[in-house]
PDB file of C-alpha atoms and ligand atoms in Angstrom:
ATOM      1  CA  UNK Q   1     -22.468 223.298 -49.621  1.00 70.00           C
ATOM      2  CA  UNK Q   2     -22.961 219.925 -51.262  1.00 93.00           C
ATOM      3  CA  UNK Q   3     -20.653 217.309 -49.784  1.00 98.00           C
ATOM      4  CA  UNK Q   4     -18.389 215.208 -51.964  1.00 98.00           C
ATOM      5  CA  UNK Q   5     -18.914 211.507 -51.771  1.00 98.00           C
ATOM      6  CA  UNK Q   6     -16.214 209.134 -50.555  1.00 98.00           C
ATOM      7  CA  UNK Q   7     -16.924 206.238 -52.878  1.00 98.00           C
ATOM      8  CA  UNK Q   8     -16.163 202.960 -51.129  1.00 98.00           C
ATOM      9  CA  UNK Q   9     -16.799 200.899 -54.219  1.00 98.00           C
ATOM     10  CA  UNK Q  10     -14.328 202.903 -56.332  1.00 98.00           C
ATOM     11  CA  UNK Q  11     -11.671 202.883 -53.597  1.00 98.00           C
ATOM     12  CA  UNK Q  12     -12.155 199.168 -53.050  1.00 98.00           C
ATOM     13  CA  UNK Q  13     -11.736 198.380 -56.747  1.00 98.00           C
ATOM     14  CA  UNK Q  14      -8.593 200.464 -56.843  1.00 98.00           C
ATOM     15  CA  UNK Q  15      -7.111 198.636 -53.826  1.00 98.00           C
ATOM     16  CA  UNK Q  16      -8.171 195.234 -55.103  1.00 98.00           C
ATOM     17  CA  UNK Q  17      -6.135 195.641 -58.304  1.00 98.00           C
ATOM     18  CA  UNK Q  18      -3.055 195.816 -56.078  1.00 98.00           C
ATOM     19  CA  UNK Q  19      -4.299 192.824 -54.025  1.00 98.00           C
ATOM     20  CA  UNK Q  20      -4.599 190.671 -57.170  1.00 98.00           C
ATOM     21  CA  UNK Q  21      -0.943 191.386 -57.872  1.00 98.00           C
ATOM     22  CA  UNK Q  22       0.019 190.603 -54.254  1.00 98.00           C
ATOM     23  CA  UNK Q  23      -1.905 187.315 -54.445  1.00 98.00           C
ATOM     24  CA  UNK Q  24      -0.095 186.297 -57.633  1.00 98.00           C
ATOM     25  CA  UNK Q  25       3.245 187.169 -56.051  1.00 98.00           C
ATOM     26  CA  UNK Q  26       2.482 184.985 -53.035  1.00 98.00           C
ATOM     27  CA  UNK Q  27       1.344 182.147 -55.266  1.00 98.00           C
ATOM     28  CA  UNK Q  28       4.561 182.416 -57.290  1.00 98.00           C
ATOM     29  CA  UNK Q  29       6.409 181.999 -53.971  1.00 97.00           C
ATOM     30  CA  UNK Q  30       4.474 178.810 -53.208  1.00 97.00           C
ATOM     31  CA  UNK Q  31       1.762 180.189 -50.895  1.00 98.00           C
ATOM     32  CA  UNK Q  32      -1.820 180.485 -52.037  1.00 98.00           C
ATOM     33  CA  UNK Q  33      -3.566 182.778 -49.551  1.00 98.00           C
ATOM     34  CA  UNK Q  34      -6.479 180.972 -47.930  1.00 98.00           C
ATOM     35  CA  UNK Q  35      -9.452 182.270 -45.946  1.00 98.00           C
ATOM     36  CA  UNK Q  36     -11.918 180.041 -44.056  1.00 98.00           C
ATOM     37  CA  UNK Q  37     -15.335 181.571 -43.512  1.00 98.00           C
ATOM     38  CA  UNK Q  38     -17.706 179.862 -41.030  1.00 98.00           C
ATOM     39  CA  UNK Q  39     -21.411 180.554 -41.031  1.00 98.00           C
ATOM     40  CA  UNK Q  40     -23.659 178.992 -38.411  1.00 98.00           C
ATOM     41  CA  UNK Q  41     -27.417 179.118 -38.906  1.00 98.00           C
ATOM     42  CA  UNK Q  42     -29.468 180.985 -41.518  1.00 95.00           C
ATOM     43  CA  UNK Q  43     -29.397 184.644 -40.500  1.00 96.00           C
ATOM     44  CA  UNK Q  44     -30.353 186.374 -43.793  1.00 94.00           C
ATOM     45  CA  UNK Q  45     -28.022 189.355 -43.421  1.00 92.00           C
ATOM     46  CA  UNK Q  46     -25.095 187.102 -42.457  1.00 96.00           C
ATOM     47  CA  UNK Q  47     -25.673 184.965 -45.582  1.00 97.00           C
ATOM     48  CA  UNK Q  48     -25.365 188.086 -47.764  1.00 95.00           C
ATOM     49  CA  UNK Q  49     -22.235 189.311 -45.963  1.00 96.00           C
ATOM     50  CA  UNK Q  50     -20.554 185.929 -46.201  1.00 97.00           C
ATOM     51  CA  UNK Q  51     -21.431 185.554 -49.912  1.00 97.00           C
ATOM     52  CA  UNK Q  52     -19.888 188.990 -50.580  1.00 97.00           C
ATOM     53  CA  UNK Q  53     -16.725 188.033 -48.705  1.00 98.00           C
ATOM     54  CA  UNK Q  54     -16.331 184.825 -50.715  1.00 98.00           C
ATOM     55  CA  UNK Q  55     -16.931 186.665 -53.967  1.00 98.00           C
ATOM     56  CA  UNK Q  56     -14.322 189.296 -53.091  1.00 98.00           C
ATOM     57  CA  UNK Q  57     -11.751 186.545 -52.453  1.00 98.00           C
ATOM     58  CA  UNK Q  58     -12.499 185.067 -55.865  1.00 98.00           C
ATOM     59  CA  UNK Q  59     -12.050 188.468 -57.438  1.00 98.00           C
ATOM     60  CA  UNK Q  60      -8.435 188.818 -56.260  1.00 98.00           C
ATOM     61  CA  UNK Q  61      -7.472 185.123 -56.365  1.00 98.00           C
ATOM     62  CA  UNK Q  62      -7.518 184.322 -52.672  1.00 98.00           C
ATOM     63  CA  UNK Q  63      -8.748 180.742 -51.991  1.00 98.00           C
ATOM     64  CA  UNK Q  64     -11.826 180.790 -49.796  1.00 98.00           C
ATOM     65  CA  UNK Q  65     -13.436 177.910 -47.993  1.00 98.00           C
ATOM     66  CA  UNK Q  66     -16.980 178.499 -46.901  1.00 98.00           C
ATOM     67  CA  UNK Q  67     -18.241 176.181 -44.178  1.00 98.00           C
ATOM     68  CA  UNK Q  68     -21.983 176.375 -43.451  1.00 98.00           C
ATOM     69  CA  UNK Q  69     -23.384 174.686 -40.388  1.00 98.00           C
ATOM     70  CA  UNK Q  70     -26.950 174.315 -39.132  1.00 98.00           C
ATOM     71  CA  UNK Q  71     -28.293 176.496 -36.329  1.00 98.00           C
ATOM     72  CA  UNK Q  72     -28.058 173.587 -33.831  1.00 98.00           C
ATOM     73  CA  UNK Q  73     -24.331 173.076 -34.243  1.00 98.00           C
ATOM     74  CA  UNK Q  74     -22.890 172.596 -30.772  1.00 98.00           C
ATOM     75  CA  UNK Q  75     -20.312 174.963 -29.315  1.00 98.00           C
ATOM     76  CA  UNK Q  76     -17.925 172.045 -28.818  1.00 98.00           C
ATOM     77  CA  UNK Q  77     -18.175 171.078 -32.507  1.00 98.00           C
ATOM     78  CA  UNK Q  78     -17.569 174.671 -33.597  1.00 98.00           C
ATOM     79  CA  UNK Q  79     -14.537 174.926 -31.303  1.00 98.00           C
ATOM     80  CA  UNK Q  80     -13.194 171.648 -32.707  1.00 98.00           C
ATOM     81  CA  UNK Q  81     -13.569 172.995 -36.262  1.00 98.00           C
ATOM     82  CA  UNK Q  82     -11.777 176.174 -35.358  1.00 98.00           C
ATOM     83  CA  UNK Q  83      -8.963 174.175 -33.762  1.00 98.00           C
ATOM     84  CA  UNK Q  84      -8.573 172.127 -36.973  1.00 98.00           C
ATOM     85  CA  UNK Q  85      -8.332 175.303 -39.079  1.00 98.00           C
ATOM     86  CA  UNK Q  86      -5.847 176.784 -36.628  1.00 98.00           C
ATOM     87  CA  UNK Q  87      -3.516 173.877 -37.502  1.00 98.00           C
ATOM     88  CA  UNK Q  88      -4.200 173.852 -41.272  1.00 98.00           C
ATOM     89  CA  UNK Q  89      -1.169 175.438 -43.015  1.00 98.00           C
ATOM     90  CA  UNK Q  90      -3.229 176.224 -46.134  1.00 98.00           C
ATOM     91  CA  UNK Q  91      -5.492 178.538 -44.144  1.00 98.00           C
ATOM     92  CA  UNK Q  92      -4.170 181.974 -43.280  1.00 98.00           C
ATOM     93  CA  UNK Q  93      -7.382 183.627 -42.092  1.00 98.00           C
ATOM     94  CA  UNK Q  94     -10.333 182.334 -40.070  1.00 98.00           C
ATOM     95  CA  UNK Q  95     -13.563 184.308 -39.855  1.00 98.00           C
ATOM     96  CA  UNK Q  96     -16.552 183.114 -37.832  1.00 98.00           C
ATOM     97  CA  UNK Q  97     -19.494 185.264 -38.960  1.00 98.00           C
ATOM     98  CA  UNK Q  98     -21.320 186.963 -36.094  1.00 97.00           C
ATOM     99  CA  UNK Q  99     -23.884 186.873 -34.602  1.00 96.00           C
ATOM    100  CA  UNK Q 100     -23.716 183.249 -33.522  1.00 98.00           C
ATOM    101  CA  UNK Q 101     -26.783 181.350 -32.206  1.00 98.00           C
ATOM    102  CA  UNK Q 102     -27.537 182.127 -28.527  1.00 98.00           C
ATOM    103  CA  UNK Q 103     -26.342 178.734 -27.244  1.00 98.00           C
ATOM    104  CA  UNK Q 104     -22.796 179.445 -28.490  1.00 98.00           C
ATOM    105  CA  UNK Q 105     -20.508 181.734 -26.449  1.00 98.00           C
ATOM    106  CA  UNK Q 106     -19.200 184.088 -29.197  1.00 98.00           C
ATOM    107  CA  UNK Q 107     -16.319 185.347 -26.987  1.00 98.00           C
ATOM    108  CA  UNK Q 108     -15.121 181.802 -26.390  1.00 98.00           C
ATOM    109  CA  UNK Q 109     -15.119 181.137 -30.117  1.00 98.00           C
ATOM    110  CA  UNK Q 110     -13.332 184.405 -30.920  1.00 98.00           C
ATOM    111  CA  UNK Q 111     -10.627 183.599 -28.403  1.00 98.00           C
ATOM    112  CA  UNK Q 112     -10.262 180.056 -29.796  1.00 98.00           C
ATOM    113  CA  UNK Q 113      -9.170 181.443 -33.195  1.00 98.00           C
ATOM    114  CA  UNK Q 114      -5.374 181.665 -33.374  1.00 98.00           C
ATOM    115  CA  UNK Q 115      -4.405 185.360 -33.063  1.00 98.00           C
ATOM    116  CA  UNK Q 116      -2.097 184.871 -36.053  1.00 98.00           C
ATOM    117  CA  UNK Q 117      -5.136 183.897 -38.219  1.00 98.00           C
ATOM    118  CA  UNK Q 118      -7.621 186.346 -36.641  1.00 98.00           C
ATOM    119  CA  UNK Q 119      -8.151 188.432 -39.813  1.00 98.00           C
ATOM    120  CA  UNK Q 120     -11.231 190.043 -38.167  1.00 98.00           C
ATOM    121  CA  UNK Q 121      -8.952 191.498 -35.484  1.00 98.00           C
ATOM    122  CA  UNK Q 122     -11.395 190.544 -32.722  1.00 98.00           C
ATOM    123  CA  UNK Q 123      -9.125 188.362 -30.550  1.00 98.00           C
ATOM    124  CA  UNK Q 124      -7.988 190.049 -27.271  1.00 98.00           C
ATOM    125  CA  UNK Q 125      -4.366 189.703 -28.353  1.00 98.00           C
ATOM    126  CA  UNK Q 126      -5.084 191.834 -31.425  1.00 98.00           C
ATOM    127  CA  UNK Q 127      -7.376 194.238 -29.537  1.00 98.00           C
ATOM    128  CA  UNK Q 128      -4.633 194.733 -26.917  1.00 98.00           C
ATOM    129  CA  UNK Q 129      -1.964 195.201 -29.559  1.00 98.00           C
ATOM    130  CA  UNK Q 130      -4.048 197.861 -31.257  1.00 98.00           C
ATOM    131  CA  UNK Q 131      -4.494 199.640 -27.919  1.00 98.00           C
ATOM    132  CA  UNK Q 132      -0.749 199.649 -27.216  1.00 98.00           C
ATOM    133  CA  UNK Q 133       0.183 200.527 -30.820  1.00 96.00           C
ATOM    134  CA  UNK Q 134       1.873 197.197 -31.615  1.00 97.00           C
ATOM    135  CA  UNK Q 135       1.510 195.653 -35.092  1.00 96.00           C
ATOM    136  CA  UNK Q 136      -1.566 193.438 -35.335  1.00 97.00           C
ATOM    137  CA  UNK Q 137      -4.649 192.690 -37.403  1.00 98.00           C
ATOM    138  CA  UNK Q 138      -6.902 195.756 -37.278  1.00 98.00           C
ATOM    139  CA  UNK Q 139     -10.688 195.184 -37.299  1.00 98.00           C
ATOM    140  CA  UNK Q 140     -11.821 195.565 -40.897  1.00 98.00           C
ATOM    141  CA  UNK Q 141     -14.633 198.127 -40.611  1.00 98.00           C
ATOM    142  CA  UNK Q 142     -12.781 200.871 -38.668  1.00 98.00           C
ATOM    143  CA  UNK Q 143      -9.679 200.153 -40.742  1.00 98.00           C
ATOM    144  CA  UNK Q 144     -11.762 200.744 -43.897  1.00 98.00           C
ATOM    145  CA  UNK Q 145     -12.974 204.019 -42.472  1.00 99.00           C
ATOM    146  CA  UNK Q 146      -9.374 205.106 -41.895  1.00 99.00           C
ATOM    147  CA  UNK Q 147      -8.519 204.238 -45.507  1.00 98.00           C
ATOM    148  CA  UNK Q 148     -11.449 206.366 -46.665  1.00 99.00           C
ATOM    149  CA  UNK Q 149     -10.140 209.371 -44.706  1.00 99.00           C
ATOM    150  CA  UNK Q 150      -6.668 208.673 -46.090  1.00 98.00           C
ATOM    151  CA  UNK Q 151      -8.097 208.604 -49.647  1.00 98.00           C
ATOM    152  CA  UNK Q 152      -9.214 212.247 -49.379  1.00 98.00           C
ATOM    153  CA  UNK Q 153      -5.815 213.241 -47.920  1.00 98.00           C
ATOM    154  CA  UNK Q 154      -7.386 214.131 -44.573  1.00 98.00           C
ATOM    155  CA  UNK Q 155      -4.859 214.944 -41.843  1.00 98.00           C
ATOM    156  CA  UNK Q 156      -6.365 214.003 -38.473  1.00 98.00           C
ATOM    157  CA  UNK Q 157      -3.679 215.721 -36.404  1.00 98.00           C
ATOM    158  CA  UNK Q 158      -5.292 218.114 -33.954  1.00 98.00           C
ATOM    159  CA  UNK Q 159      -8.772 217.454 -35.331  1.00 98.00           C
ATOM    160  CA  UNK Q 160     -11.780 216.583 -33.150  1.00 98.00           C
ATOM    161  CA  UNK Q 161     -13.314 213.226 -34.045  1.00 99.00           C
ATOM    162  CA  UNK Q 162     -16.592 212.029 -32.529  1.00 99.00           C
ATOM    163  CA  UNK Q 163     -17.362 208.293 -32.718  1.00 99.00           C
ATOM    164  CA  UNK Q 164     -21.000 207.407 -32.087  1.00 98.00           C
ATOM    165  CA  UNK Q 165     -21.084 203.818 -30.832  1.00 98.00           C
ATOM    166  CA  UNK Q 166     -18.810 201.869 -28.477  1.00 98.00           C
ATOM    167  CA  UNK Q 167     -18.896 198.301 -29.853  1.00 98.00           C
ATOM    168  CA  UNK Q 168     -15.791 196.142 -29.723  1.00 97.00           C
ATOM    169  CA  UNK Q 169     -16.057 195.619 -33.486  1.00 96.00           C
ATOM    170  CA  UNK Q 170     -16.296 199.258 -34.599  1.00 98.00           C
ATOM    171  CA  UNK Q 171     -16.618 202.061 -32.010  1.00 98.00           C
ATOM    172  CA  UNK Q 172     -13.781 201.256 -29.648  1.00 98.00           C
ATOM    173  CA  UNK Q 173     -11.154 200.277 -32.282  1.00 98.00           C
ATOM    174  CA  UNK Q 174     -12.252 203.254 -34.422  1.00 98.00           C
ATOM    175  CA  UNK Q 175     -11.505 205.617 -31.534  1.00 98.00           C
ATOM    176  CA  UNK Q 176      -8.046 204.023 -31.000  1.00 98.00           C
ATOM    177  CA  UNK Q 177      -7.171 204.315 -34.703  1.00 98.00           C
ATOM    178  CA  UNK Q 178      -8.209 207.982 -34.792  1.00 98.00           C
ATOM    179  CA  UNK Q 179      -6.166 208.594 -31.636  1.00 98.00           C
ATOM    180  CA  UNK Q 180      -3.175 206.915 -33.181  1.00 98.00           C
ATOM    181  CA  UNK Q 181      -3.366 209.534 -35.957  1.00 98.00           C
ATOM    182  CA  UNK Q 182      -3.362 212.314 -33.346  1.00 98.00           C
ATOM    183  CA  UNK Q 183      -7.022 213.254 -33.389  1.00 98.00           C
ATOM    184  CA  UNK Q 184      -8.768 214.345 -30.209  1.00 98.00           C
ATOM    185  CA  UNK Q 185     -11.442 211.675 -29.783  1.00 98.00           C
ATOM    186  CA  UNK Q 186     -14.820 211.645 -28.120  1.00 98.00           C
ATOM    187  CA  UNK Q 187     -16.818 208.405 -27.853  1.00 98.00           C
ATOM    188  CA  UNK Q 188     -20.559 208.901 -27.611  1.00 98.00           C
ATOM    189  CA  UNK Q 189     -23.056 206.149 -26.831  1.00 98.00           C
ATOM    190  CA  UNK Q 190     -26.611 205.395 -25.692  1.00 95.00           C
ATOM    191  CA  UNK Q 191     -26.056 207.048 -22.305  1.00 97.00           C
ATOM    192  CA  UNK Q 192     -24.442 210.222 -23.705  1.00 98.00           C
ATOM    193  CA  UNK Q 193     -26.378 213.175 -22.271  1.00 98.00           C
ATOM    194  CA  UNK Q 194     -26.204 215.588 -25.212  1.00 98.00           C
ATOM    195  CA  UNK Q 195     -25.147 213.912 -28.419  1.00 98.00           C
ATOM    196  CA  UNK Q 196     -25.835 217.042 -30.511  1.00 98.00           C
ATOM    197  CA  UNK Q 197     -23.531 219.160 -28.357  1.00 98.00           C
ATOM    198  CA  UNK Q 198     -20.623 216.784 -28.920  1.00 98.00           C
ATOM    199  CA  UNK Q 199     -21.275 216.246 -32.635  1.00 98.00           C
ATOM    200  CA  UNK Q 200     -21.359 220.011 -33.283  1.00 98.00           C
ATOM    201  CA  UNK Q 201     -17.750 220.225 -32.023  1.00 98.00           C
ATOM    202  CA  UNK Q 202     -16.570 217.570 -34.429  1.00 99.00           C
ATOM    203  CA  UNK Q 203     -14.420 217.863 -37.530  1.00 99.00           C
ATOM    204  CA  UNK Q 204     -15.010 214.152 -38.227  1.00 99.00           C
ATOM    205  CA  UNK Q 205     -18.005 212.085 -37.173  1.00 99.00           C
ATOM    206  CA  UNK Q 206     -18.180 208.317 -37.423  1.00 99.00           C
ATOM    207  CA  UNK Q 207     -21.696 206.934 -36.849  1.00 98.00           C
ATOM    208  CA  UNK Q 208     -21.727 203.281 -35.877  1.00 98.00           C
ATOM    209  CA  UNK Q 209     -24.793 202.424 -33.839  1.00 97.00           C
ATOM    210  CA  UNK Q 210     -27.138 200.607 -36.226  1.00 95.00           C
ATOM    211  CA  UNK Q 211     -29.972 203.089 -35.856  1.00 96.00           C
ATOM    212  CA  UNK Q 212     -31.690 205.221 -38.513  1.00 97.00           C
ATOM    213  CA  UNK Q 213     -31.116 208.984 -38.446  1.00 97.00           C
ATOM    214  CA  UNK Q 214     -28.949 209.001 -35.326  1.00 98.00           C
ATOM    215  CA  UNK Q 215     -27.193 211.957 -36.911  1.00 98.00           C
ATOM    216  CA  UNK Q 216     -29.095 214.792 -38.625  1.00 98.00           C
ATOM    217  CA  UNK Q 217     -27.997 217.963 -40.403  1.00 98.00           C
ATOM    218  CA  UNK Q 218     -28.541 220.194 -37.334  1.00 98.00           C
ATOM    219  CA  UNK Q 219     -25.923 218.139 -35.432  1.00 98.00           C
ATOM    220  CA  UNK Q 220     -23.142 218.640 -37.994  1.00 98.00           C
ATOM    221  CA  UNK Q 221     -20.669 221.546 -38.122  1.00 98.00           C
ATOM    222  CA  UNK Q 222     -20.448 223.026 -41.673  1.00 98.00           C
ATOM    223  CA  UNK Q 223     -17.505 221.384 -43.482  1.00 98.00           C
ATOM    224  CA  UNK Q 224     -17.249 218.320 -41.232  1.00 98.00           C
ATOM    225  CA  UNK Q 225     -16.486 214.847 -42.642  1.00 99.00           C
ATOM    226  CA  UNK Q 226     -19.165 212.200 -41.978  1.00 99.00           C
ATOM    227  CA  UNK Q 227     -18.498 208.473 -42.121  1.00 98.00           C
ATOM    228  CA  UNK Q 228     -21.609 206.252 -41.980  1.00 98.00           C
ATOM    229  CA  UNK Q 229     -21.004 202.717 -40.767  1.00 98.00           C
ATOM    230  CA  UNK Q 230     -24.717 201.902 -40.335  1.00 97.00           C
ATOM    231  CA  UNK Q 231     -26.571 199.311 -42.374  1.00 95.00           C
ATOM    232  CA  UNK Q 232     -30.331 199.588 -41.790  1.00 95.00           C
ATOM    233  CA  UNK Q 233     -33.573 199.328 -43.700  1.00 93.00           C
ATOM    234  CA  UNK Q 234     -36.030 202.222 -43.677  1.00 92.00           C
ATOM    235  CA  UNK Q 235     -39.868 201.838 -43.526  1.00 93.00           C
ATOM    236  CA  UNK Q 236     -39.948 201.270 -47.327  1.00 95.00           C
ATOM    237  CA  UNK Q 237     -37.330 198.574 -47.039  1.00 93.00           C
ATOM    238  CA  UNK Q 238     -34.582 200.687 -48.621  1.00 94.00           C
ATOM    239  CA  UNK Q 239     -30.987 200.081 -47.461  1.00 94.00           C
ATOM    240  CA  UNK Q 240     -29.675 203.076 -45.544  1.00 96.00           C
ATOM    241  CA  UNK Q 241     -27.121 204.034 -42.930  1.00 98.00           C
ATOM    242  CA  UNK Q 242     -27.211 205.686 -39.516  1.00 98.00           C
ATOM    243  CA  UNK Q 243     -27.197 209.262 -40.817  1.00 98.00           C
ATOM    244  CA  UNK Q 244     -29.701 211.493 -42.608  1.00 98.00           C
ATOM    245  CA  UNK Q 245     -27.731 211.395 -45.885  1.00 98.00           C
ATOM    246  CA  UNK Q 246     -29.834 213.923 -47.853  1.00 97.00           C
ATOM    247  CA  UNK Q 247     -29.844 216.505 -45.064  1.00 98.00           C
ATOM    248  CA  UNK Q 248     -26.243 216.152 -44.048  1.00 98.00           C
ATOM    249  CA  UNK Q 249     -24.832 216.318 -47.570  1.00 98.00           C
ATOM    250  CA  UNK Q 250     -25.970 219.964 -47.595  1.00 98.00           C
ATOM    251  CA  UNK Q 251     -23.682 220.713 -44.605  1.00 98.00           C
ATOM    252  CA  UNK Q 252     -20.722 218.342 -44.638  1.00 98.00           C
ATOM    253  CA  UNK Q 253     -17.648 218.577 -46.825  1.00 98.00           C
ATOM    254  CA  UNK Q 254     -17.425 214.813 -47.406  1.00 98.00           C
ATOM    255  CA  UNK Q 255     -19.834 211.961 -46.692  1.00 98.00           C
ATOM    256  CA  UNK Q 256     -19.856 208.217 -47.279  1.00 98.00           C
ATOM    257  CA  UNK Q 257     -22.949 206.743 -48.986  1.00 98.00           C
ATOM    258  CA  UNK Q 258     -24.890 203.611 -47.935  1.00 98.00           C
ATOM    259  CA  UNK Q 259     -24.758 201.352 -49.842  1.00 97.00           C
ATOM    260  CA  UNK Q 260     -21.370 201.719 -51.574  1.00 98.00           C
ATOM    261  CA  UNK Q 261     -19.455 203.325 -48.721  1.00 98.00           C
ATOM    262  CA  UNK Q 262     -18.003 201.565 -45.631  1.00 98.00           C
ATOM    263  CA  UNK Q 263     -19.526 198.161 -46.567  1.00 97.00           C
ATOM    264  CA  UNK Q 264     -17.220 197.312 -49.522  1.00 98.00           C
ATOM    265  CA  UNK Q 265     -14.254 198.770 -47.585  1.00 98.00           C
ATOM    266  CA  UNK Q 266     -14.860 196.331 -44.738  1.00 98.00           C
ATOM    267  CA  UNK Q 267     -14.484 193.443 -47.162  1.00 98.00           C
ATOM    268  CA  UNK Q 268     -11.484 195.055 -48.784  1.00 98.00           C
ATOM    269  CA  UNK Q 269      -9.651 195.295 -45.457  1.00 98.00           C
ATOM    270  CA  UNK Q 270     -10.499 191.599 -44.787  1.00 98.00           C
ATOM    271  CA  UNK Q 271      -8.679 190.739 -48.022  1.00 98.00           C
ATOM    272  CA  UNK Q 272      -5.814 193.001 -46.947  1.00 98.00           C
ATOM    273  CA  UNK Q 273      -5.522 191.192 -43.560  1.00 98.00           C
ATOM    274  CA  UNK Q 274      -5.680 187.799 -45.238  1.00 98.00           C
ATOM    275  CA  UNK Q 275      -2.858 188.698 -47.586  1.00 98.00           C
ATOM    276  CA  UNK Q 276      -0.786 190.098 -44.695  1.00 98.00           C
ATOM    277  CA  UNK Q 277      -1.339 186.841 -42.817  1.00 98.00           C
ATOM    278  CA  UNK Q 278      -0.277 184.747 -45.836  1.00 98.00           C
ATOM    279  CA  UNK Q 279       2.803 186.950 -46.214  1.00 98.00           C
ATOM    280  CA  UNK Q 280       3.663 186.516 -42.524  1.00 97.00           C
ATOM    281  CA  UNK Q 281       3.327 182.712 -42.821  1.00 97.00           C
ATOM    282  CA  UNK Q 282       5.757 182.826 -45.722  1.00 89.00           C
ATOM    283  CA  UNK Q 283       8.311 184.778 -43.639  1.00 83.00           C
ATOM    284  CA  UNK Q 284       7.885 182.328 -40.724  1.00 80.00           C
ATOM    285  CA  UNK Q 285       8.384 179.296 -42.962  1.00 68.00           C
ATOM    286  CA  UNK Q 286      11.382 180.578 -44.951  1.00 62.00           C
TER     287      UNK Q 286
HETATM  288  N1  GUN I   1     -20.858 190.442 -38.316  1.00 97.06           N
HETATM  289  C1  GUN I   1     -20.998 191.741 -38.663  1.00 97.06           C
HETATM  290  N2  GUN I   1     -19.846 192.286 -39.029  1.00 97.06           N
HETATM  291  C2  GUN I   1     -18.901 191.297 -38.902  1.00 97.06           C
HETATM  292  C3  GUN I   1     -17.544 191.255 -39.176  1.00 97.06           C
HETATM  293  O1  GUN I   1     -16.862 192.216 -39.570  1.00 97.06           O
HETATM  294  N3  GUN I   1     -16.928 190.040 -38.912  1.00 97.06           N
HETATM  295  C4  GUN I   1     -17.593 188.984 -38.458  1.00 97.06           C
HETATM  296  N4  GUN I   1     -16.925 187.837 -38.217  1.00 97.06           N
HETATM  297  N5  GUN I   1     -18.945 188.991 -38.199  1.00 97.06           N
HETATM  298  C5  GUN I   1     -19.550 190.137 -38.465  1.00 97.06           C
END
């Protein structure tokens, strides 16, 4: 079998056409959607991510404000900046790019962002709402993965999904989203005794650990769907995910590529959350 690709670039472009129309509609109602992106320090990967987020906003007409600060910005100054943005009615989404320098408490900063502007979906109020099934901002990466499954018409009801990774940003919310769609979910992590055993049971595997070749073809049931959240560089410096793409594509029914898979979908869901936030502010103020 040769797996079909789930093309994150193509799906993103399709969704962003609709987002451009939504943006124009909001503008015609007097609200220009606005996203503030804060970058502290000069982490090379973060600079690329942030640039791509700003570019995507431009593409659909969302106003973005990029604030870059030096590595030695104090935690108090960052919190003061977040507080200002919380009270700025022209800003509907606030994103503080992670990781932050070690002297800044990232949890404290995340919790300082108003839950109503937390378009990353990282605030405990949004994490708790996701867990209980209440409406909230969903974290962009797992939400993008769900959209990719939806795009192939995949019905998760009764299926076995294995999530490799238990981060607050991807693994845990991913498991909750799959559960909400009635999948049976297993979360595997660094202390899992027999990863291969669990993966071989899976109809859907989401790999999100940030490690090369964490999943290989011998760990995948024929016909399974494989979603690769990883973003790594191999020995030759080539961008690649967490899974052995060439091997697994011979076994799986669908697979997401890296690059051009989950990455663009993460940004697309950030745009979606920002538009939802702007829409909500319109409802509150009318
Ligand atoms: N760092 C890596 N991924 C993300 C993300 O989705 N949001 C933020 N704020 N920082 C990140």
